[in-house]
PDB file of C-alpha atoms in Angstrom:
ATOM      1  CA  SER A   1       9.615  16.105  -2.505  1.00 69.00           C
ATOM      2  CA  PHE A   2       7.479  13.112  -1.310  1.00 77.00           C
ATOM      3  CA  PRO A   3       7.200  13.544   2.718  1.00 77.00           C
ATOM      4  CA  ARG A   4       9.180  10.657   4.278  1.00 76.00           C
ATOM      5  CA  GLY A   5       6.110   8.894   5.714  1.00 75.00           C
ATOM      6  CA  VAL A   6       4.484   8.037   2.368  1.00 81.00           C
ATOM      7  CA  ARG A   7       7.661   7.849   0.198  1.00 79.00           C
ATOM      8  CA  PRO A   8       8.597   4.474  -0.772  1.00 75.00           C
ATOM      9  CA  SER A   9      12.326   3.442  -0.430  1.00 73.00           C
ATOM     10  CA  ASN A  10      14.955   4.449  -3.096  1.00 75.00           C
ATOM     11  CA  GLY A  11      15.085   1.061  -4.051  1.00 81.00           C
ATOM     12  CA  CYS A  12      14.047  -2.905  -3.296  1.00 88.00           C
ATOM     13  CA  ALA A  13      15.903  -6.260  -4.022  1.00 91.00           C
ATOM     14  CA  PHE A  14      13.785  -8.705  -5.649  1.00 92.00           C
ATOM     15  CA  LEU A  15      15.123 -12.493  -5.736  1.00 94.00           C
ATOM     16  CA  GLY A  16      12.710 -14.892  -7.589  1.00 95.00           C
ATOM     17  CA  GLY A  17      13.386 -18.688  -8.351  1.00 96.00           C
ATOM     18  CA  ARG A  18      12.377 -20.454 -11.678  1.00 95.00           C
ATOM     19  CA  GLY A  19       8.353 -20.310 -11.821  1.00 94.00           C
ATOM     20  CA  ALA A  20       7.989 -17.376  -9.417  1.00 95.00           C
ATOM     21  CA  ARG A  21       5.594 -14.420 -10.541  1.00 95.00           C
ATOM     22  CA  SER A  22       4.384 -11.384  -9.054  1.00 95.00           C
ATOM     23  CA  SER A  23       0.398 -10.655  -8.819  1.00 95.00           C
ATOM     24  CA  LEU A  24      -1.105  -8.465 -11.700  1.00 96.00           C
ATOM     25  CA  HIS A  25      -1.095  -4.992 -10.292  1.00 96.00           C
ATOM     26  CA  VAL A  26      -0.930  -1.420 -10.955  1.00 95.00           C
ATOM     27  CA  ASP A  27       1.615   0.732  -8.700  1.00 91.00           C
ATOM     28  CA  PRO A  28       0.184   2.852  -5.844  1.00 87.00           C
ATOM     29  CA  TYR A  29      -0.097   6.659  -6.616  1.00 88.00           C
ATOM     30  CA  GLU A  30       0.393   6.285 -10.284  1.00 87.00           C
ATOM     31  CA  TRP A  31       4.236   6.321 -10.107  1.00 87.00           C
ATOM     32  CA  THR A  32       6.537   5.599 -12.747  1.00 92.00           C
ATOM     33  CA  GLY A  33       8.175   2.520 -11.664  1.00 93.00           C
ATOM     34  CA  PHE A  34      11.399   0.737 -12.938  1.00 95.00           C
ATOM     35  CA  ASN A  35      12.917  -2.859 -12.585  1.00 96.00           C
ATOM     36  CA  TYR A  36      16.863  -3.134 -13.146  1.00 97.00           C
ATOM     37  CA  GLN A  37      18.202  -7.010 -13.638  1.00 97.00           C
ATOM     38  CA  LEU A  38      21.240  -7.509 -11.952  1.00 96.00           C
ATOM     39  CA  ASP A  39      21.744 -11.310 -12.192  1.00 96.00           C
ATOM     40  CA  GLY A  40      19.904 -14.237 -13.981  1.00 95.00           C
ATOM     41  CA  GLY A  41      21.324 -14.456 -17.209  1.00 94.00           C
ATOM     42  CA  PRO A  42      19.355 -14.118 -20.774  1.00 94.00           C
ATOM     43  CA  SER A  43      15.712 -13.801 -20.753  1.00 95.00           C
ATOM     44  CA  ALA A  44      15.448 -14.799 -17.084  1.00 96.00           C
ATOM     45  CA  LYS A  45      12.196 -12.835 -16.456  1.00 97.00           C
ATOM     46  CA  ARG A  46       8.941 -12.006 -18.595  1.00 97.00           C
ATOM     47  CA  TRP A  47       7.074  -9.122 -18.304  1.00 97.00           C
ATOM     48  CA  VAL A  48       3.017  -8.429 -19.343  1.00 97.00           C
ATOM     49  CA  LEU A  49       2.032  -4.868 -19.212  1.00 97.00           C
ATOM     50  CA  LEU A  50      -1.697  -3.684 -20.094  1.00 96.00           C
ATOM     51  CA  ARG A  51      -3.227  -0.302 -20.476  1.00 96.00           C
ATOM     52  CA  ALA A  52      -6.831   0.360 -21.243  1.00 96.00           C
ATOM     53  CA  ALA A  53      -7.373   2.356 -24.490  1.00 94.00           C
ATOM     54  CA  SER A  54      -9.900   5.128 -22.912  1.00 93.00           C
ATOM     55  CA  GLN A  55     -11.125   5.793 -19.332  1.00 88.00           C
ATOM     56  CA  GLN A  56     -14.412   3.776 -20.540  1.00 90.00           C
ATOM     57  CA  HIS A  57     -12.280   0.665 -21.211  1.00 95.00           C
ATOM     58  CA  GLU A  58     -10.363   1.108 -18.011  1.00 94.00           C
ATOM     59  CA  GLN A  59     -13.503   0.618 -16.124  1.00 93.00           C
ATOM     60  CA  GLN A  60     -14.343  -2.351 -18.329  1.00 95.00           C
ATOM     61  CA  LEU A  61     -10.939  -3.721 -17.932  1.00 95.00           C
ATOM     62  CA  ARG A  62     -11.308  -3.336 -14.082  1.00 95.00           C
ATOM     63  CA  THR A  63     -14.302  -5.489 -14.081  1.00 95.00           C
ATOM     64  CA  ILE A  64     -12.819  -8.540 -16.123  1.00 95.00           C
ATOM     65  CA  LEU A  65      -9.683  -8.609 -13.986  1.00 95.00           C
ATOM     66  CA  ASN A  66     -12.138  -8.411 -10.766  1.00 94.00           C
ATOM     67  CA  ALA A  67      -9.882  -5.885  -9.577  1.00 96.00           C
ATOM     68  CA  TYR A  68      -9.939  -4.381  -6.058  1.00 94.00           C
ATOM     69  CA  GLN A  69      -7.914  -1.218  -4.623  1.00 91.00           C
ATOM     70  CA  ARG A  70      -4.957  -1.968  -2.093  1.00 86.00           C
ATOM     71  CA  ALA A  71      -3.150   0.659   0.011  1.00 79.00           C
ATOM     72  CA  PRO A  72       0.423   0.794  -0.155  1.00 74.00           C
ATOM     73  CA  VAL A  73       1.258  -0.663   3.197  1.00 65.00           C
ATOM     74  CA  ALA A  74       4.726  -1.137   2.625  1.00 60.00           C
ATOM     75  CA  TRP A  75       5.266   2.606   3.327  1.00 61.00           C
ATOM     76  CA  ASP A  76       2.005   3.808   4.956  1.00 64.00           C
ATOM     77  CA  ASP A  77       0.428   1.793   7.572  1.00 66.00           C
ATOM     78  CA  GLU A  78      -2.904   3.261   6.650  1.00 74.00           C
ATOM     79  CA  THR A  79      -2.626   6.239   8.774  1.00 84.00           C
ATOM     80  CA  PHE A  80      -2.498   9.093   5.838  1.00 88.00           C
ATOM     81  CA  GLN A  81      -4.527   7.030   3.410  1.00 87.00           C
ATOM     82  CA  LEU A  82      -3.730   9.442   0.450  1.00 90.00           C
ATOM     83  CA  GLY A  83      -3.473   7.012  -2.355  1.00 88.00           C
ATOM     84  CA  THR A  84      -3.825   3.117  -3.712  1.00 89.00           C
ATOM     85  CA  GLY A  85      -2.946   0.790  -6.030  1.00 91.00           C
ATOM     86  CA  TRP A  86      -5.052  -1.811  -7.887  1.00 94.00           C
ATOM     87  CA  GLU A  87      -4.726  -5.848  -7.599  1.00 95.00           C
ATOM     88  CA  SER A  88      -6.099  -8.612  -9.622  1.00 96.00           C
ATOM     89  CA  PRO A  89      -6.577 -12.288  -8.536  1.00 94.00           C
ATOM     90  CA  LEU A  90      -5.994 -13.122 -12.398  1.00 94.00           C
ATOM     91  CA  ASP A  91      -2.774 -14.945 -13.229  1.00 93.00           C
ATOM     92  CA  LEU A  92      -1.603 -14.167 -16.606  1.00 93.00           C
ATOM     93  CA  TYR A  93       0.878 -17.000 -16.571  1.00 92.00           C
ATOM     94  CA  ALA A  94      -1.265 -19.974 -15.301  1.00 87.00           C
ATOM     95  CA  ALA A  95      -0.443 -21.885 -18.211  1.00 77.00           C
ATOM     96  CA  ASN A  96       3.321 -21.881 -17.472  1.00 70.00           C
ATOM     97  CA  ASN A  97       2.849 -23.718 -14.399  1.00 63.00           C
ATOM     98  CA  ASP A  98       0.348 -26.295 -15.846  1.00 59.00           C
ATOM     99  CA  ASP A  99      -2.330 -24.318 -13.634  1.00 57.00           C
ATOM    100  CA  ASN A 100      -5.201 -23.206 -16.333  1.00 56.00           C
ATOM    101  CA  GLY A 101      -7.251 -21.810 -13.389  1.00 58.00           C
ATOM    102  CA  ASP A 102     -11.040 -22.490 -13.064  1.00 66.00           C
ATOM    103  CA  GLY A 103     -13.908 -21.776 -15.415  1.00 74.00           C
ATOM    104  CA  ASP A 104     -14.178 -18.254 -14.194  1.00 82.00           C
ATOM    105  CA  GLU A 105     -10.452 -17.074 -14.707  1.00 84.00           C
ATOM    106  CA  GLU A 106     -10.966 -18.574 -17.958  1.00 86.00           C
ATOM    107  CA  MET A 107     -13.915 -16.698 -19.184  1.00 90.00           C
ATOM    108  CA  ARG A 108     -12.063 -13.532 -17.931  1.00 90.00           C
ATOM    109  CA  MET A 109      -9.147 -14.145 -19.899  1.00 90.00           C
ATOM    110  CA  LYS A 110     -11.371 -14.886 -23.059  1.00 91.00           C
ATOM    111  CA  LYS A 111     -12.933 -11.527 -22.365  1.00 93.00           C
ATOM    112  CA  MET A 112      -9.797  -9.518 -22.163  1.00 92.00           C
ATOM    113  CA  GLU A 113      -8.483 -11.059 -25.058  1.00 92.00           C
ATOM    114  CA  LYS A 114     -11.393  -9.804 -27.186  1.00 94.00           C
ATOM    115  CA  MET A 115     -10.891  -6.263 -25.797  1.00 94.00           C
ATOM    116  CA  VAL A 116      -7.202  -6.805 -27.076  1.00 93.00           C
ATOM    117  CA  GLU A 117      -8.293  -7.784 -30.449  1.00 94.00           C
ATOM    118  CA  ARG A 118     -10.922  -4.578 -30.789  1.00 94.00           C
ATOM    119  CA  LYS A 119      -7.702  -2.333 -29.621  1.00 95.00           C
ATOM    120  CA  GLU A 120      -9.711  -1.589 -26.448  1.00 96.00           C
ATOM    121  CA  ILE A 121      -6.440  -2.547 -24.434  1.00 96.00           C
ATOM    122  CA  LYS A 122      -2.742  -1.914 -25.179  1.00 95.00           C
ATOM    123  CA  VAL A 123      -0.358  -4.917 -24.345  1.00 95.00           C
ATOM    124  CA  ARG A 124       3.082  -4.954 -24.231  1.00 96.00           C
ATOM    125  CA  GLU A 125       5.438  -7.943 -23.680  1.00 96.00           C
ATOM    126  CA  VAL A 126       8.810  -7.898 -22.557  1.00 96.00           C
ATOM    127  CA  VAL A 127      11.728 -10.357 -22.006  1.00 97.00           C
ATOM    128  CA  GLN A 128      14.519  -9.118 -19.406  1.00 97.00           C
ATOM    129  CA  SER A 129      18.053  -9.942 -19.228  1.00 97.00           C
ATOM    130  CA  ASP A 130      20.935  -8.733 -17.109  1.00 97.00           C
ATOM    131  CA  GLY A 131      21.838  -5.313 -17.495  1.00 97.00           C
ATOM    132  CA  GLU A 132      18.610  -4.409 -18.801  1.00 97.00           C
ATOM    133  CA  LEU A 133      16.334  -1.636 -17.326  1.00 97.00           C
ATOM    134  CA  VAL A 134      12.161  -2.041 -17.621  1.00 97.00           C
ATOM    135  CA  VAL A 135      10.300   1.242 -17.035  1.00 96.00           C
ATOM    136  CA  ILE A 136       6.749   1.034 -15.829  1.00 96.00           C
ATOM    137  CA  PRO A 137       4.648   4.041 -16.747  1.00 93.00           C
ATOM    138  CA  PRO A 138       1.831   4.941 -14.834  1.00 91.00           C
ATOM    139  CA  LYS A 139      -1.629   3.451 -14.584  1.00 92.00           C
ATOM    140  CA  TRP A 140      -0.050   0.197 -16.371  1.00 96.00           C
ATOM    141  CA  TRP A 141      -1.216  -2.809 -15.072  1.00 97.00           C
ATOM    142  CA  HIS A 142       1.745  -5.590 -15.068  1.00 97.00           C
ATOM    143  CA  GLN A 143       2.993  -8.842 -14.026  1.00 97.00           C
ATOM    144  CA  THR A 144       6.401 -10.568 -14.170  1.00 97.00           C
ATOM    145  CA  TYR A 145       7.390 -14.150 -14.204  1.00 97.00           C
ATOM    146  CA  TYR A 146      10.719 -15.899 -13.584  1.00 97.00           C
ATOM    147  CA  GLU A 147      11.791 -18.357 -16.357  1.00 96.00           C
ATOM    148  CA  ALA A 148      15.154 -18.899 -14.140  1.00 96.00           C
ATOM    149  CA  PRO A 149      16.270 -17.510 -11.222  1.00 97.00           C
ATOM    150  CA  ALA A 150      16.980 -13.778 -11.046  1.00 97.00           C
ATOM    151  CA  VAL A 151      17.828 -10.716  -8.959  1.00 97.00           C
ATOM    152  CA  SER A 152      16.473  -7.209  -9.656  1.00 96.00           C
ATOM    153  CA  VAL A 153      16.606  -3.672  -8.206  1.00 96.00           C
ATOM    154  CA  ALA A 154      13.425  -1.833  -8.534  1.00 94.00           C
ATOM    155  CA  GLY A 155      11.533   1.383  -7.417  1.00 90.00           C
ATOM    156  CA  GLN A 156       9.231   4.118  -8.106  1.00 89.00           C
ATOM    157  CA  TYR A 157      10.008   7.863  -8.677  1.00 86.00           C
ATOM    158  CA  MET A 158       8.315  11.169  -9.294  1.00 86.00           C
ATOM    159  CA  SER A 159       9.522  13.877 -11.788  1.00 86.00           C
ATOM    160  CA  ARG A 160       7.756  16.905 -13.647  1.00 88.00           C
ATOM    161  CA  MET A 161       6.703  14.670 -16.434  1.00 89.00           C
ATOM    162  CA  ASN A 162       4.443  12.290 -14.117  1.00 91.00           C
ATOM    163  CA  ALA A 163       3.779  14.898 -11.334  1.00 92.00           C
ATOM    164  CA  GLU A 164       0.095  15.449 -12.579  1.00 93.00           C
ATOM    165  CA  SER A 165      -0.599  12.016 -12.742  1.00 92.00           C
ATOM    166  CA  ILE A 166       0.699  11.428  -9.096  1.00 93.00           C
ATOM    167  CA  LEU A 167      -1.004  14.581  -7.710  1.00 95.00           C
ATOM    168  CA  MET A 168      -4.398  13.743  -9.545  1.00 95.00           C
ATOM    169  CA  HIS A 169      -4.409  10.451  -8.246  1.00 94.00           C
ATOM    170  CA  VAL A 170      -4.102  11.670  -4.700  1.00 94.00           C
ATOM    171  CA  ALA A 171      -6.452  14.440  -5.056  1.00 96.00           C
ATOM    172  CA  THR A 172      -9.174  12.435  -6.670  1.00 95.00           C
ATOM    173  CA  PHE A 173      -8.859   9.596  -4.351  1.00 93.00           C
ATOM    174  CA  CYS A 174      -9.365  11.924  -1.327  1.00 94.00           C
ATOM    175  CA  ASP A 175     -12.284  13.545  -3.200  1.00 96.00           C
ATOM    176  CA  VAL A 176     -10.646  17.033  -3.272  1.00 96.00           C
ATOM    177  CA  ARG A 177     -13.243  19.354  -4.777  1.00 94.00           C
ATOM    178  CA  ASN A 178     -11.935  20.787  -8.071  1.00 95.00           C
ATOM    179  CA  ALA A 179      -9.201  18.478  -8.028  1.00 96.00           C
ATOM    180  CA  ALA A 180      -8.065  19.350 -11.775  1.00 96.00           C
ATOM    181  CA  GLN A 181      -8.025  23.044 -10.769  1.00 97.00           C
ATOM    182  CA  LEU A 182      -5.777  22.609  -7.691  1.00 96.00           C
ATOM    183  CA  VAL A 183      -3.407  20.311  -9.381  1.00 96.00           C
ATOM    184  CA  LYS A 184      -3.197  22.590 -12.394  1.00 96.00           C
ATOM    185  CA  ASP A 185      -2.670  25.614 -10.324  1.00 95.00           C
ATOM    186  CA  THR A 186      -0.364  24.084  -8.042  1.00 95.00           C
ATOM    187  CA  LEU A 187       2.033  22.949 -11.011  1.00 95.00           C
ATOM    188  CA  ASP A 188       1.851  26.105 -12.883  1.00 94.00           C
ATOM    189  CA  HIS A 189       3.201  28.048  -9.948  1.00 91.00           C
ATOM    190  CA  TYR A 190       5.653  25.505  -9.666  1.00 91.00           C
ATOM    191  CA  ASP A 191       6.651  25.987 -13.098  1.00 92.00           C
ATOM    192  CA  ARG A 192       6.839  29.952 -12.508  1.00 89.00           C
ATOM    193  CA  GLN A 193       9.103  29.493  -9.982  1.00 86.00           C
ATOM    194  CA  VAL A 194      11.463  26.849 -11.746  1.00 85.00           C
ATOM    195  CA  GLU A 195      11.614  29.428 -14.634  1.00 83.00           C
ATOM    196  CA  GLY A 196      12.181  32.168 -12.315  1.00 75.00           C
ATOM    197  CA  ALA A 197      15.293  30.421 -10.723  1.00 68.00           C
ATOM    198  CA  GLY A 198      16.879  29.740 -14.258  1.00 59.00           C
ATOM    199  CA  ASP A 199      16.429  33.293 -14.960  1.00 52.00           C
ATOM    200  CA  ASP A 200      18.152  34.287 -11.821  1.00 51.00           C
ATOM    201  CA  CYS A 201      20.724  31.565 -11.733  1.00 46.00           C
ATOM    202  CA  GLY A 202      21.224  30.589 -15.062  1.00 46.00           C
ATOM    203  CA  ASP A 203      21.348  26.709 -15.806  1.00 44.00           C
ATOM    204  CA  VAL A 204      19.485  25.374 -12.578  1.00 41.00           C
ATOM    205  CA  SER A 205      20.810  22.129 -13.275  1.00 44.00           C
ATOM    206  CA  ASP A 206      24.428  23.511 -12.893  1.00 44.00           C
ATOM    207  CA  ASP A 207      23.617  25.743 -10.105  1.00 48.00           C
ATOM    208  CA  GLU A 208      23.379  24.882  -6.401  1.00 51.00           C
ATOM    209  CA  ASP A 209      21.141  27.932  -5.532  1.00 52.00           C
ATOM    210  CA  GLY A 210      19.008  27.315  -8.187  1.00 52.00           C
ATOM    211  CA  ASP A 211      18.516  23.485  -7.344  1.00 69.00           C
ATOM    212  CA  SER A 212      17.704  24.452  -3.917  1.00 78.00           C
ATOM    213  CA  VAL A 213      14.766  26.701  -5.504  1.00 77.00           C
ATOM    214  CA  VAL A 214      13.786  23.631  -7.643  1.00 80.00           C
ATOM    215  CA  VAL A 215      13.470  21.218  -4.519  1.00 81.00           C
ATOM    216  CA  GLU A 216      11.591  23.815  -2.572  1.00 86.00           C
ATOM    217  CA  ALA A 217       9.239  24.547  -4.977  1.00 87.00           C
ATOM    218  CA  ARG A 218       8.692  20.948  -5.783  1.00 85.00           C
ATOM    219  CA  THR A 219       8.089  20.170  -1.970  1.00 88.00           C
ATOM    220  CA  ASN A 220       5.627  23.012  -1.562  1.00 90.00           C
ATOM    221  CA  ALA A 221       3.826  21.634  -4.888  1.00 91.00           C
ATOM    222  CA  VAL A 222       3.538  18.249  -3.399  1.00 92.00           C
ATOM    223  CA  LEU A 223       2.620  19.538   0.293  1.00 93.00           C
ATOM    224  CA  ARG A 224      -0.075  22.110  -1.053  1.00 95.00           C
ATOM    225  CA  VAL A 225      -1.994  18.857  -2.651  1.00 96.00           C
ATOM    226  CA  PHE A 226      -1.475  16.716   0.453  1.00 95.00           C
ATOM    227  CA  GLN A 227      -2.846  18.971   2.721  1.00 96.00           C
ATOM    228  CA  ALA A 228      -6.025  19.646   0.597  1.00 97.00           C
ATOM    229  CA  ALA A 229      -6.280  15.883   0.273  1.00 96.00           C
ATOM    230  CA  LEU A 230      -5.942  14.980   4.180  1.00 96.00           C
ATOM    231  CA  THR A 231      -8.381  18.027   5.257  1.00 96.00           C
ATOM    232  CA  THR A 232     -10.798  16.424   2.764  1.00 96.00           C
ATOM    233  CA  LYS A 233     -10.237  13.032   3.452  1.00 94.00           C
ATOM    234  CA  HIS A 234     -10.173  13.116   7.157  1.00 95.00           C
ATOM    235  CA  GLY A 235     -11.888  16.407   8.061  1.00 96.00           C
ATOM    236  CA  LYS A 236     -10.601  19.649   9.089  1.00 95.00           C
ATOM    237  CA  LYS A 237      -9.266  18.836  12.544  1.00 96.00           C
ATOM    238  CA  LYS A 238      -7.783  15.440  11.906  1.00 95.00           C
ATOM    239  CA  GLY A 239      -6.548  16.396   8.650  1.00 95.00           C
ATOM    240  CA  ALA A 240      -4.534  19.635  10.332  1.00 96.00           C
ATOM    241  CA  GLN A 241      -2.908  16.904  12.618  1.00 96.00           C
ATOM    242  CA  LEU A 242      -2.033  14.454  10.227  1.00 93.00           C
ATOM    243  CA  TYR A 243      -0.528  16.821   8.129  1.00 94.00           C
ATOM    244  CA  GLN A 244       1.737  18.162  10.915  1.00 94.00           C
ATOM    245  CA  GLU A 245       2.498  14.534  11.811  1.00 91.00           C
ATOM    246  CA  LEU A 246       3.535  14.090   7.976  1.00 89.00           C
ATOM    247  CA  LEU A 247       5.694  17.031   8.065  1.00 88.00           C
ATOM    248  CA  SER A 248       7.407  15.845  11.690  1.00 88.00           C
ATOM    249  CA  LEU A 249       8.411  12.215   9.821  1.00 78.00           C
TER     250      LEU A 249
END
């Protein structure tokens, strides 16, 4: 449903050696992410996932993490500028490499620990082994650490369950006026089309005609929000040009 020019690949292979680690980050567009470990043995990779308990605490957490926004250059070279992710220089696994960081980093870690104690941050720690799938919900900060060499396949996806989060991210990032209403109206229209396809075709999951209606409705919903986002972000003329370019990719 996402136009090819801003769509991540279906899956990427990740290889990490012992002691390797990712940055602490939030995935672009507020996707739902997944990571499946193919090889590495038991308990090869560790995860920490963080999520603020409220919008107020989210801003506080970003300040503590010294967070900054980062465009998804892997699948958008900043031509369209429809969304962003978040990055933090803080390393939650510094102690694992006998690297305790500087005084500022230690202070930030202590502030975050106090937020955890006050239940202002939700924390999940995961140990991943071969054949196990880790799902990263939208808006969750996460960082990985390799206890042993491991190979994984990872990617992101959009479904009806996370569509509102993704489309709201695009609309608000681009400062679309009445973003919440636009997304609500768009998804309501999508739901009515899908419901109508089910009435006409029976079980849409088992019917090719029903499937084509669902795919078309889903694509139109995404494009409606993207068109408004590009026009708002880049101006009417350039936004229209970028929208046509997006459709042609």
